[in-house]
Structure formats: structure tokens, C-alpha cells
């Protein structure tokens, strides 16, 4: 919902300014919630990944396994956020019955390039990633591929939740735990 022009994390009360249809639709949803419900919580997050999904982490791993070239955008920055930690934080937030706007992401920030590098390192892959700008990345996509411009800086300050004692771990630590959980046997696997 933010335009990404700040160079410090966005606060919960910063004025939204969505720059693409995706951001505008999220902002419209926020407005509808505020207009419809007297008691409500709006939670903003970023760059989600979790067990069992098709998301950025799994796409990087799949591309590396297929021998494809890995690239990482250097000029888009946010915070990778593991859904397990987010779900735990949401449960705690619900228990507080304190309504408002909250930012919930893992701590820290990374470019997509830094995220790719950490994925490759944790997976112990013999693969390197080439740094590219967002413009270079979009230009490299097949013609007709939908690739809207994204905010260059989407790091969220998690201050409102922190005041309630709700904080998520650093993103690298969460990603490390994700890799451990990803390789652990699932209950249905015995």
C-alpha cells in the first residue's frame, strides 16, 4: 500500500500511496474493513513463504535444481516473512483484543538478491545468483508477461505489535528454521 519512496521502514500510520493495481486493491480492502467494522485489525505483511506453498523460496530452489540461472533483484527491498511465525504472531494479536493497524514481518530487511543468496547458502546449493535491477529483470521476461512495477522499499516497522510484546525473529533465523522444518518428516509421512 506504500509507494516505496521512503528509505526507512514504514510506520503503521504513514500515509498509504499504492503504485500498482495490487497495492490499490489491498488499500481498497483496508478502507472497506475500516468503513464496515467498528472493531477491526488490519495486518500488513510482506514477502510470505511457508510449508507446502509455491512461493519465492520454492521457485528459487526449483530453478536451481533444474540448472536454471538464478537472478536476484537488488533494488527491491522488504522483509521475507515465514508464515509459521506470522500465524503465531496473529494468534497473539487476536488474544490481545487490541484493534488497529499492525505491521507484522520478520525483523530486518533484504533485497531479493540477498534473499536468493541466503536461500542458496542454506540449501547448500552449488549455484550463484546474478544481481540485476528491477528494470533489467522485467526486460528479461518473455513478451506479454505481466510484471507490474513494485515499490523499491517496502520494509515495515512493526512498532504497534512490539508495544504489545509481539515481535517476530530476524528473517535469516526464520528462513533457517523454515529449511529445518521443510526437511523434517511430516506427520502424514510417518
PDB file of C-alpha atoms in Angstrom:
ATOM      1  CA  UNK A   1       0.000   0.000   0.000  1.00  0.00           C
ATOM      2  CA  UNK A   2       3.072   2.255   0.111  1.00  0.00           C
ATOM      3  CA  UNK A   3       4.955   3.746  -2.833  1.00  0.00           C
ATOM      4  CA  UNK A   4       8.416   2.714  -1.623  1.00  0.00           C
ATOM      5  CA  UNK A   5       9.972   6.186  -1.764  1.00  0.00           C
ATOM      6  CA  UNK A   6      10.978   6.234   1.915  1.00  0.00           C
ATOM      7  CA  UNK A   7      14.350   4.878   2.913  1.00  0.00           C
ATOM      8  CA  UNK A   8      13.336   3.950   6.449  1.00  0.00           C
ATOM      9  CA  UNK A   9      10.707   1.386   7.481  1.00  0.00           C
ATOM     10  CA  UNK A  10       7.077   2.414   7.009  1.00  0.00           C
ATOM     11  CA  UNK A  11       5.157   3.101  10.211  1.00  0.00           C
ATOM     12  CA  UNK A  12       1.597   1.892  10.691  1.00  0.00           C
ATOM     13  CA  UNK A  13       0.321   5.480  10.487  1.00  0.00           C
ATOM     14  CA  UNK A  14       2.279   6.512   7.380  1.00  0.00           C
ATOM     15  CA  UNK A  15       0.018   7.682   4.561  1.00  0.00           C
ATOM     16  CA  UNK A  16      -0.551   4.880   2.017  1.00  0.00           C
ATOM     17  CA  UNK A  17       0.162   5.601  -1.643  1.00  0.00           C
ATOM     18  CA  UNK A  18      -0.210   2.442  -3.723  1.00  0.00           C
ATOM     19  CA  UNK A  19       1.619   2.449  -7.082  1.00  0.00           C
ATOM     20  CA  UNK A  20       0.035  -0.561  -8.798  1.00  0.00           C
ATOM     21  CA  UNK A  21      -3.285  -2.413  -9.049  1.00  0.00           C
ATOM     22  CA  UNK A  22      -2.223  -4.961  -6.435  1.00  0.00           C
ATOM     23  CA  UNK A  23      -1.456  -2.257  -3.879  1.00  0.00           C
ATOM     24  CA  UNK A  24      -4.613  -0.323  -4.732  1.00  0.00           C
ATOM     25  CA  UNK A  25      -6.743  -3.461  -4.234  1.00  0.00           C
ATOM     26  CA  UNK A  26      -5.162  -4.081  -0.814  1.00  0.00           C
ATOM     27  CA  UNK A  27      -5.748  -0.449   0.133  1.00  0.00           C
ATOM     28  CA  UNK A  28      -9.388  -0.679  -1.020  1.00  0.00           C
ATOM     29  CA  UNK A  29      -9.788  -3.746   1.193  1.00  0.00           C
ATOM     30  CA  UNK A  30      -8.377  -1.848   4.166  1.00  0.00           C
ATOM     31  CA  UNK A  31     -10.795   1.030   3.577  1.00  0.00           C
ATOM     32  CA  UNK A  32     -13.751  -1.342   3.316  1.00  0.00           C
ATOM     33  CA  UNK A  33     -12.811  -3.000   6.616  1.00  0.00           C
ATOM     34  CA  UNK A  34     -12.494   0.391   8.354  1.00  0.00           C
ATOM     35  CA  UNK A  35     -15.845   1.588   6.941  1.00  0.00           C
ATOM     36  CA  UNK A  36     -17.687  -1.644   7.758  1.00  0.00           C
ATOM     37  CA  UNK A  37     -16.409  -2.720  11.178  1.00  0.00           C
ATOM     38  CA  UNK A  38     -16.095  -0.601  14.299  1.00  0.00           C
ATOM     39  CA  UNK A  39     -13.706  -3.105  15.875  1.00  0.00           C
ATOM     40  CA  UNK A  40     -11.132  -4.370  13.409  1.00  0.00           C
ATOM     41  CA  UNK A  41      -7.499  -5.146  12.900  1.00  0.00           C
ATOM     42  CA  UNK A  42      -5.677  -4.643   9.644  1.00  0.00           C
ATOM     43  CA  UNK A  43      -2.417  -6.543   9.366  1.00  0.00           C
ATOM     44  CA  UNK A  44       0.153  -5.697   6.710  1.00  0.00           C
ATOM     45  CA  UNK A  45       2.968  -8.116   5.966  1.00  0.00           C
ATOM     46  CA  UNK A  46       5.470  -8.800   3.193  1.00  0.00           C
ATOM     47  CA  UNK A  47       7.198 -11.462   1.108  1.00  0.00           C
ATOM     48  CA  UNK A  48       5.477 -14.523   2.561  1.00  0.00           C
ATOM     49  CA  UNK A  49       6.731 -18.095   2.319  1.00  0.00           C
ATOM     50  CA  UNK A  50       5.615 -21.232   4.120  1.00  0.00           C
ATOM     51  CA  UNK A  51       5.498 -25.006   4.122  1.00  0.00           C
ATOM     52  CA  UNK A  52       3.562 -26.536   1.259  1.00  0.00           C
ATOM     53  CA  UNK A  53       3.242 -23.473  -0.924  1.00  0.00           C
ATOM     54  CA  UNK A  54       4.506 -22.338  -4.297  1.00  0.00           C
ATOM     55  CA  UNK A  55       6.337 -19.170  -3.358  1.00  0.00           C
ATOM     56  CA  UNK A  56       9.613 -17.362  -3.961  1.00  0.00           C
ATOM     57  CA  UNK A  57      11.777 -19.707  -1.843  1.00  0.00           C
ATOM     58  CA  UNK A  58      10.471 -22.843  -3.553  1.00  0.00           C
ATOM     59  CA  UNK A  59      10.724 -21.264  -7.014  1.00  0.00           C
ATOM     60  CA  UNK A  60      14.386 -20.397  -6.370  1.00  0.00           C
ATOM     61  CA  UNK A  61      15.087 -23.952  -5.180  1.00  0.00           C
ATOM     62  CA  UNK A  62      13.246 -25.478  -8.139  1.00  0.00           C
ATOM     63  CA  UNK A  63      15.074 -23.257 -10.638  1.00  0.00           C
ATOM     64  CA  UNK A  64      18.431 -24.143  -9.068  1.00  0.00           C
ATOM     65  CA  UNK A  65      17.587 -27.873  -9.126  1.00  0.00           C
ATOM     66  CA  UNK A  66      16.709 -27.600 -12.822  1.00  0.00           C
ATOM     67  CA  UNK A  67      20.057 -25.941 -13.508  1.00  0.00           C
ATOM     68  CA  UNK A  68      18.472 -22.612 -14.379  1.00  0.00           C
ATOM     69  CA  UNK A  69      20.267 -19.325 -13.953  1.00  0.00           C
ATOM     70  CA  UNK A  70      19.415 -17.564 -10.722  1.00  0.00           C
ATOM     71  CA  UNK A  71      18.969 -13.822 -10.623  1.00  0.00           C
ATOM     72  CA  UNK A  72      18.069 -11.549  -7.753  1.00  0.00           C
ATOM     73  CA  UNK A  73      16.725  -8.036  -7.930  1.00  0.00           C
ATOM     74  CA  UNK A  74      18.959  -5.660  -5.999  1.00  0.00           C
ATOM     75  CA  UNK A  75      16.725  -2.590  -5.867  1.00  0.00           C
ATOM     76  CA  UNK A  76      13.577  -4.043  -4.279  1.00  0.00           C
ATOM     77  CA  UNK A  77      13.849  -4.309  -0.510  1.00  0.00           C
ATOM     78  CA  UNK A  78      11.402  -5.683   2.058  1.00  0.00           C
ATOM     79  CA  UNK A  79      11.383  -8.419   4.696  1.00  0.00           C
ATOM     80  CA  UNK A  80      10.979 -12.122   3.940  1.00  0.00           C
ATOM     81  CA  UNK A  81       8.353 -13.430   6.365  1.00  0.00           C
ATOM     82  CA  UNK A  82       7.748 -17.059   7.326  1.00  0.00           C
ATOM     83  CA  UNK A  83       4.042 -17.827   7.618  1.00  0.00           C
ATOM     84  CA  UNK A  84       4.523 -20.022  10.717  1.00  0.00           C
ATOM     85  CA  UNK A  85       5.898 -17.129  12.760  1.00  0.00           C
ATOM     86  CA  UNK A  86       3.297 -14.800  11.278  1.00  0.00           C
ATOM     87  CA  UNK A  87       0.475 -17.176  12.279  1.00  0.00           C
ATOM     88  CA  UNK A  88       1.820 -17.348  15.834  1.00  0.00           C
ATOM     89  CA  UNK A  89       2.014 -13.545  15.989  1.00  0.00           C
ATOM     90  CA  UNK A  90      -1.532 -13.225  14.610  1.00  0.00           C
ATOM     91  CA  UNK A  91      -2.843 -15.600  17.277  1.00  0.00           C
ATOM     92  CA  UNK A  92      -1.197 -13.500  19.982  1.00  0.00           C
ATOM     93  CA  UNK A  93      -2.571 -10.301  18.428  1.00  0.00           C
ATOM     94  CA  UNK A  94      -6.114 -11.720  18.391  1.00  0.00           C
ATOM     95  CA  UNK A  95      -5.790 -12.656  22.072  1.00  0.00           C
ATOM     96  CA  UNK A  96      -4.988  -9.033  22.981  1.00  0.00           C
ATOM     97  CA  UNK A  97      -8.302  -7.774  21.544  1.00  0.00           C
ATOM     98  CA  UNK A  98      -6.441  -4.540  20.709  1.00  0.00           C
ATOM     99  CA  UNK A  99      -7.700  -3.280  17.378  1.00  0.00           C
ATOM    100  CA  UNK A 100      -5.941  -1.132  14.810  1.00  0.00           C
ATOM    101  CA  UNK A 101      -3.392  -1.303  12.025  1.00  0.00           C
ATOM    102  CA  UNK A 102      -0.421  -3.589  12.572  1.00  0.00           C
ATOM    103  CA  UNK A 103       2.673  -4.427  10.590  1.00  0.00           C
ATOM    104  CA  UNK A 104       3.881  -7.989  11.124  1.00  0.00           C
ATOM    105  CA  UNK A 105       7.008  -9.165   9.349  1.00  0.00           C
ATOM    106  CA  UNK A 106      10.153 -10.896  10.426  1.00  0.00           C
ATOM    107  CA  UNK A 107      12.800  -8.463  11.642  1.00  0.00           C
ATOM    108  CA  UNK A 108      15.367  -6.903   9.331  1.00  0.00           C
ATOM    109  CA  UNK A 109      15.373  -6.262   5.615  1.00  0.00           C
ATOM    110  CA  UNK A 110      16.798  -7.723   2.425  1.00  0.00           C
ATOM    111  CA  UNK A 111      16.802  -7.199  -1.292  1.00  0.00           C
ATOM    112  CA  UNK A 112      15.501 -10.067  -3.407  1.00  0.00           C
ATOM    113  CA  UNK A 113      19.148 -10.671  -4.363  1.00  0.00           C
ATOM    114  CA  UNK A 114      20.193 -11.020  -0.709  1.00  0.00           C
ATOM    115  CA  UNK A 115      17.248 -13.348  -0.145  1.00  0.00           C
ATOM    116  CA  UNK A 116      18.270 -15.550  -3.096  1.00  0.00           C
ATOM    117  CA  UNK A 117      21.836 -15.686  -1.783  1.00  0.00           C
ATOM    118  CA  UNK A 118      20.634 -16.805   1.660  1.00  0.00           C
ATOM    119  CA  UNK A 119      18.310 -19.446   0.155  1.00  0.00           C
ATOM    120  CA  UNK A 120      21.198 -20.867  -1.890  1.00  0.00           C
ATOM    121  CA  UNK A 121      23.510 -20.837   1.145  1.00  0.00           C
ATOM    122  CA  UNK A 122      21.032 -22.576   3.459  1.00  0.00           C
ATOM    123  CA  UNK A 123      20.150 -25.164   0.813  1.00  0.00           C
ATOM    124  CA  UNK A 124      23.880 -25.791   0.326  1.00  0.00           C
ATOM    125  CA  UNK A 125      23.492 -25.456  -3.421  1.00  0.00           C
ATOM    126  CA  UNK A 126      26.364 -25.050  -5.809  1.00  0.00           C
ATOM    127  CA  UNK A 127      24.663 -22.158  -7.546  1.00  0.00           C
ATOM    128  CA  UNK A 128      25.335 -18.486  -7.765  1.00  0.00           C
ATOM    129  CA  UNK A 129      22.894 -15.675  -8.312  1.00  0.00           C
ATOM    130  CA  UNK A 130      23.408 -12.785 -10.675  1.00  0.00           C
ATOM    131  CA  UNK A 131      22.377  -9.364  -9.362  1.00  0.00           C
ATOM    132  CA  UNK A 132      20.003  -7.391 -11.603  1.00  0.00           C
ATOM    133  CA  UNK A 133      17.909  -4.266 -11.261  1.00  0.00           C
ATOM    134  CA  UNK A 134      14.118  -4.457 -11.309  1.00  0.00           C
ATOM    135  CA  UNK A 135      14.099  -2.831 -14.758  1.00  0.00           C
ATOM    136  CA  UNK A 136      16.593  -5.405 -16.076  1.00  0.00           C
ATOM    137  CA  UNK A 137      14.553  -8.246 -14.588  1.00  0.00           C
ATOM    138  CA  UNK A 138      11.279  -7.081 -16.156  1.00  0.00           C
ATOM    139  CA  UNK A 139      13.027  -6.573 -19.516  1.00  0.00           C
ATOM    140  CA  UNK A 140      14.299 -10.171 -19.404  1.00  0.00           C
ATOM    141  CA  UNK A 141      10.805 -11.673 -19.088  1.00  0.00           C
ATOM    142  CA  UNK A 142       9.056 -13.195 -22.111  1.00  0.00           C
ATOM    143  CA  UNK A 143       6.883 -10.743 -24.075  1.00  0.00           C
ATOM    144  CA  UNK A 144       3.397 -10.450 -22.637  1.00  0.00           C
ATOM    145  CA  UNK A 145       4.446 -11.418 -19.112  1.00  0.00           C
ATOM    146  CA  UNK A 146       2.621  -9.333 -16.551  1.00  0.00           C
ATOM    147  CA  UNK A 147       5.251  -7.732 -14.329  1.00  0.00           C
ATOM    148  CA  UNK A 148       4.000  -4.526 -12.717  1.00  0.00           C
ATOM    149  CA  UNK A 149       6.405  -2.099 -11.122  1.00  0.00           C
ATOM    150  CA  UNK A 150       6.883  -2.777  -7.422  1.00  0.00           C
ATOM    151  CA  UNK A 151       7.802  -0.354  -4.661  1.00  0.00           C
ATOM    152  CA  UNK A 152      11.585  -0.213  -4.305  1.00  0.00           C
ATOM    153  CA  UNK A 153      11.435  -0.132  -0.491  1.00  0.00           C
ATOM    154  CA  UNK A 154       8.642  -1.932   1.355  1.00  0.00           C
ATOM    155  CA  UNK A 155      10.151  -2.542   4.775  1.00  0.00           C
ATOM    156  CA  UNK A 156       7.525  -2.258   7.509  1.00  0.00           C
ATOM    157  CA  UNK A 157       8.144  -1.037  11.056  1.00  0.00           C
ATOM    158  CA  UNK A 158       6.454  -3.463  13.443  1.00  0.00           C
ATOM    159  CA  UNK A 159       6.121  -0.921  16.247  1.00  0.00           C
ATOM    160  CA  UNK A 160       2.421  -1.244  17.172  1.00  0.00           C
ATOM    161  CA  UNK A 161       2.732  -5.015  17.647  1.00  0.00           C
ATOM    162  CA  UNK A 162       6.036  -4.608  19.504  1.00  0.00           C
ATOM    163  CA  UNK A 163       4.295  -2.328  22.021  1.00  0.00           C
ATOM    164  CA  UNK A 164       2.048  -5.330  22.765  1.00  0.00           C
ATOM    165  CA  UNK A 165       5.076  -7.607  23.182  1.00  0.00           C
ATOM    166  CA  UNK A 166       4.602  -9.240  19.774  1.00  0.00           C
ATOM    167  CA  UNK A 167       7.803  -9.469  17.750  1.00  0.00           C
ATOM    168  CA  UNK A 168       8.973 -11.840  15.055  1.00  0.00           C
ATOM    169  CA  UNK A 169      12.546 -13.144  14.853  1.00  0.00           C
ATOM    170  CA  UNK A 170      15.108 -11.900  12.286  1.00  0.00           C
ATOM    171  CA  UNK A 171      14.318 -13.072   8.757  1.00  0.00           C
ATOM    172  CA  UNK A 172      17.544 -15.081   8.352  1.00  0.00           C
ATOM    173  CA  UNK A 173      16.820 -17.015  11.548  1.00  0.00           C
ATOM    174  CA  UNK A 174      13.245 -17.716  10.405  1.00  0.00           C
ATOM    175  CA  UNK A 175      14.470 -18.878   6.991  1.00  0.00           C
ATOM    176  CA  UNK A 176      16.954 -21.227   8.678  1.00  0.00           C
ATOM    177  CA  UNK A 177      14.112 -22.704  10.758  1.00  0.00           C
ATOM    178  CA  UNK A 178      11.961 -22.997   7.621  1.00  0.00           C
ATOM    179  CA  UNK A 179      14.662 -25.111   5.958  1.00  0.00           C
ATOM    180  CA  UNK A 180      14.815 -27.376   9.025  1.00  0.00           C
ATOM    181  CA  UNK A 181      11.016 -27.743   9.055  1.00  0.00           C
ATOM    182  CA  UNK A 182      10.940 -28.263   5.290  1.00  0.00           C
ATOM    183  CA  UNK A 183      13.263 -31.259   5.518  1.00  0.00           C
ATOM    184  CA  UNK A 184      11.623 -32.773   8.632  1.00  0.00           C
ATOM    185  CA  UNK A 185       9.194 -35.660   8.097  1.00  0.00           C
ATOM    186  CA  UNK A 186       5.574 -34.552   8.005  1.00  0.00           C
ATOM    187  CA  UNK A 187       3.122 -36.321  10.361  1.00  0.00           C
ATOM    188  CA  UNK A 188       1.413 -37.982   7.387  1.00  0.00           C
ATOM    189  CA  UNK A 189       4.805 -39.331   6.273  1.00  0.00           C
ATOM    190  CA  UNK A 190       5.214 -41.364   9.477  1.00  0.00           C
TER     191      UNK A 190
END
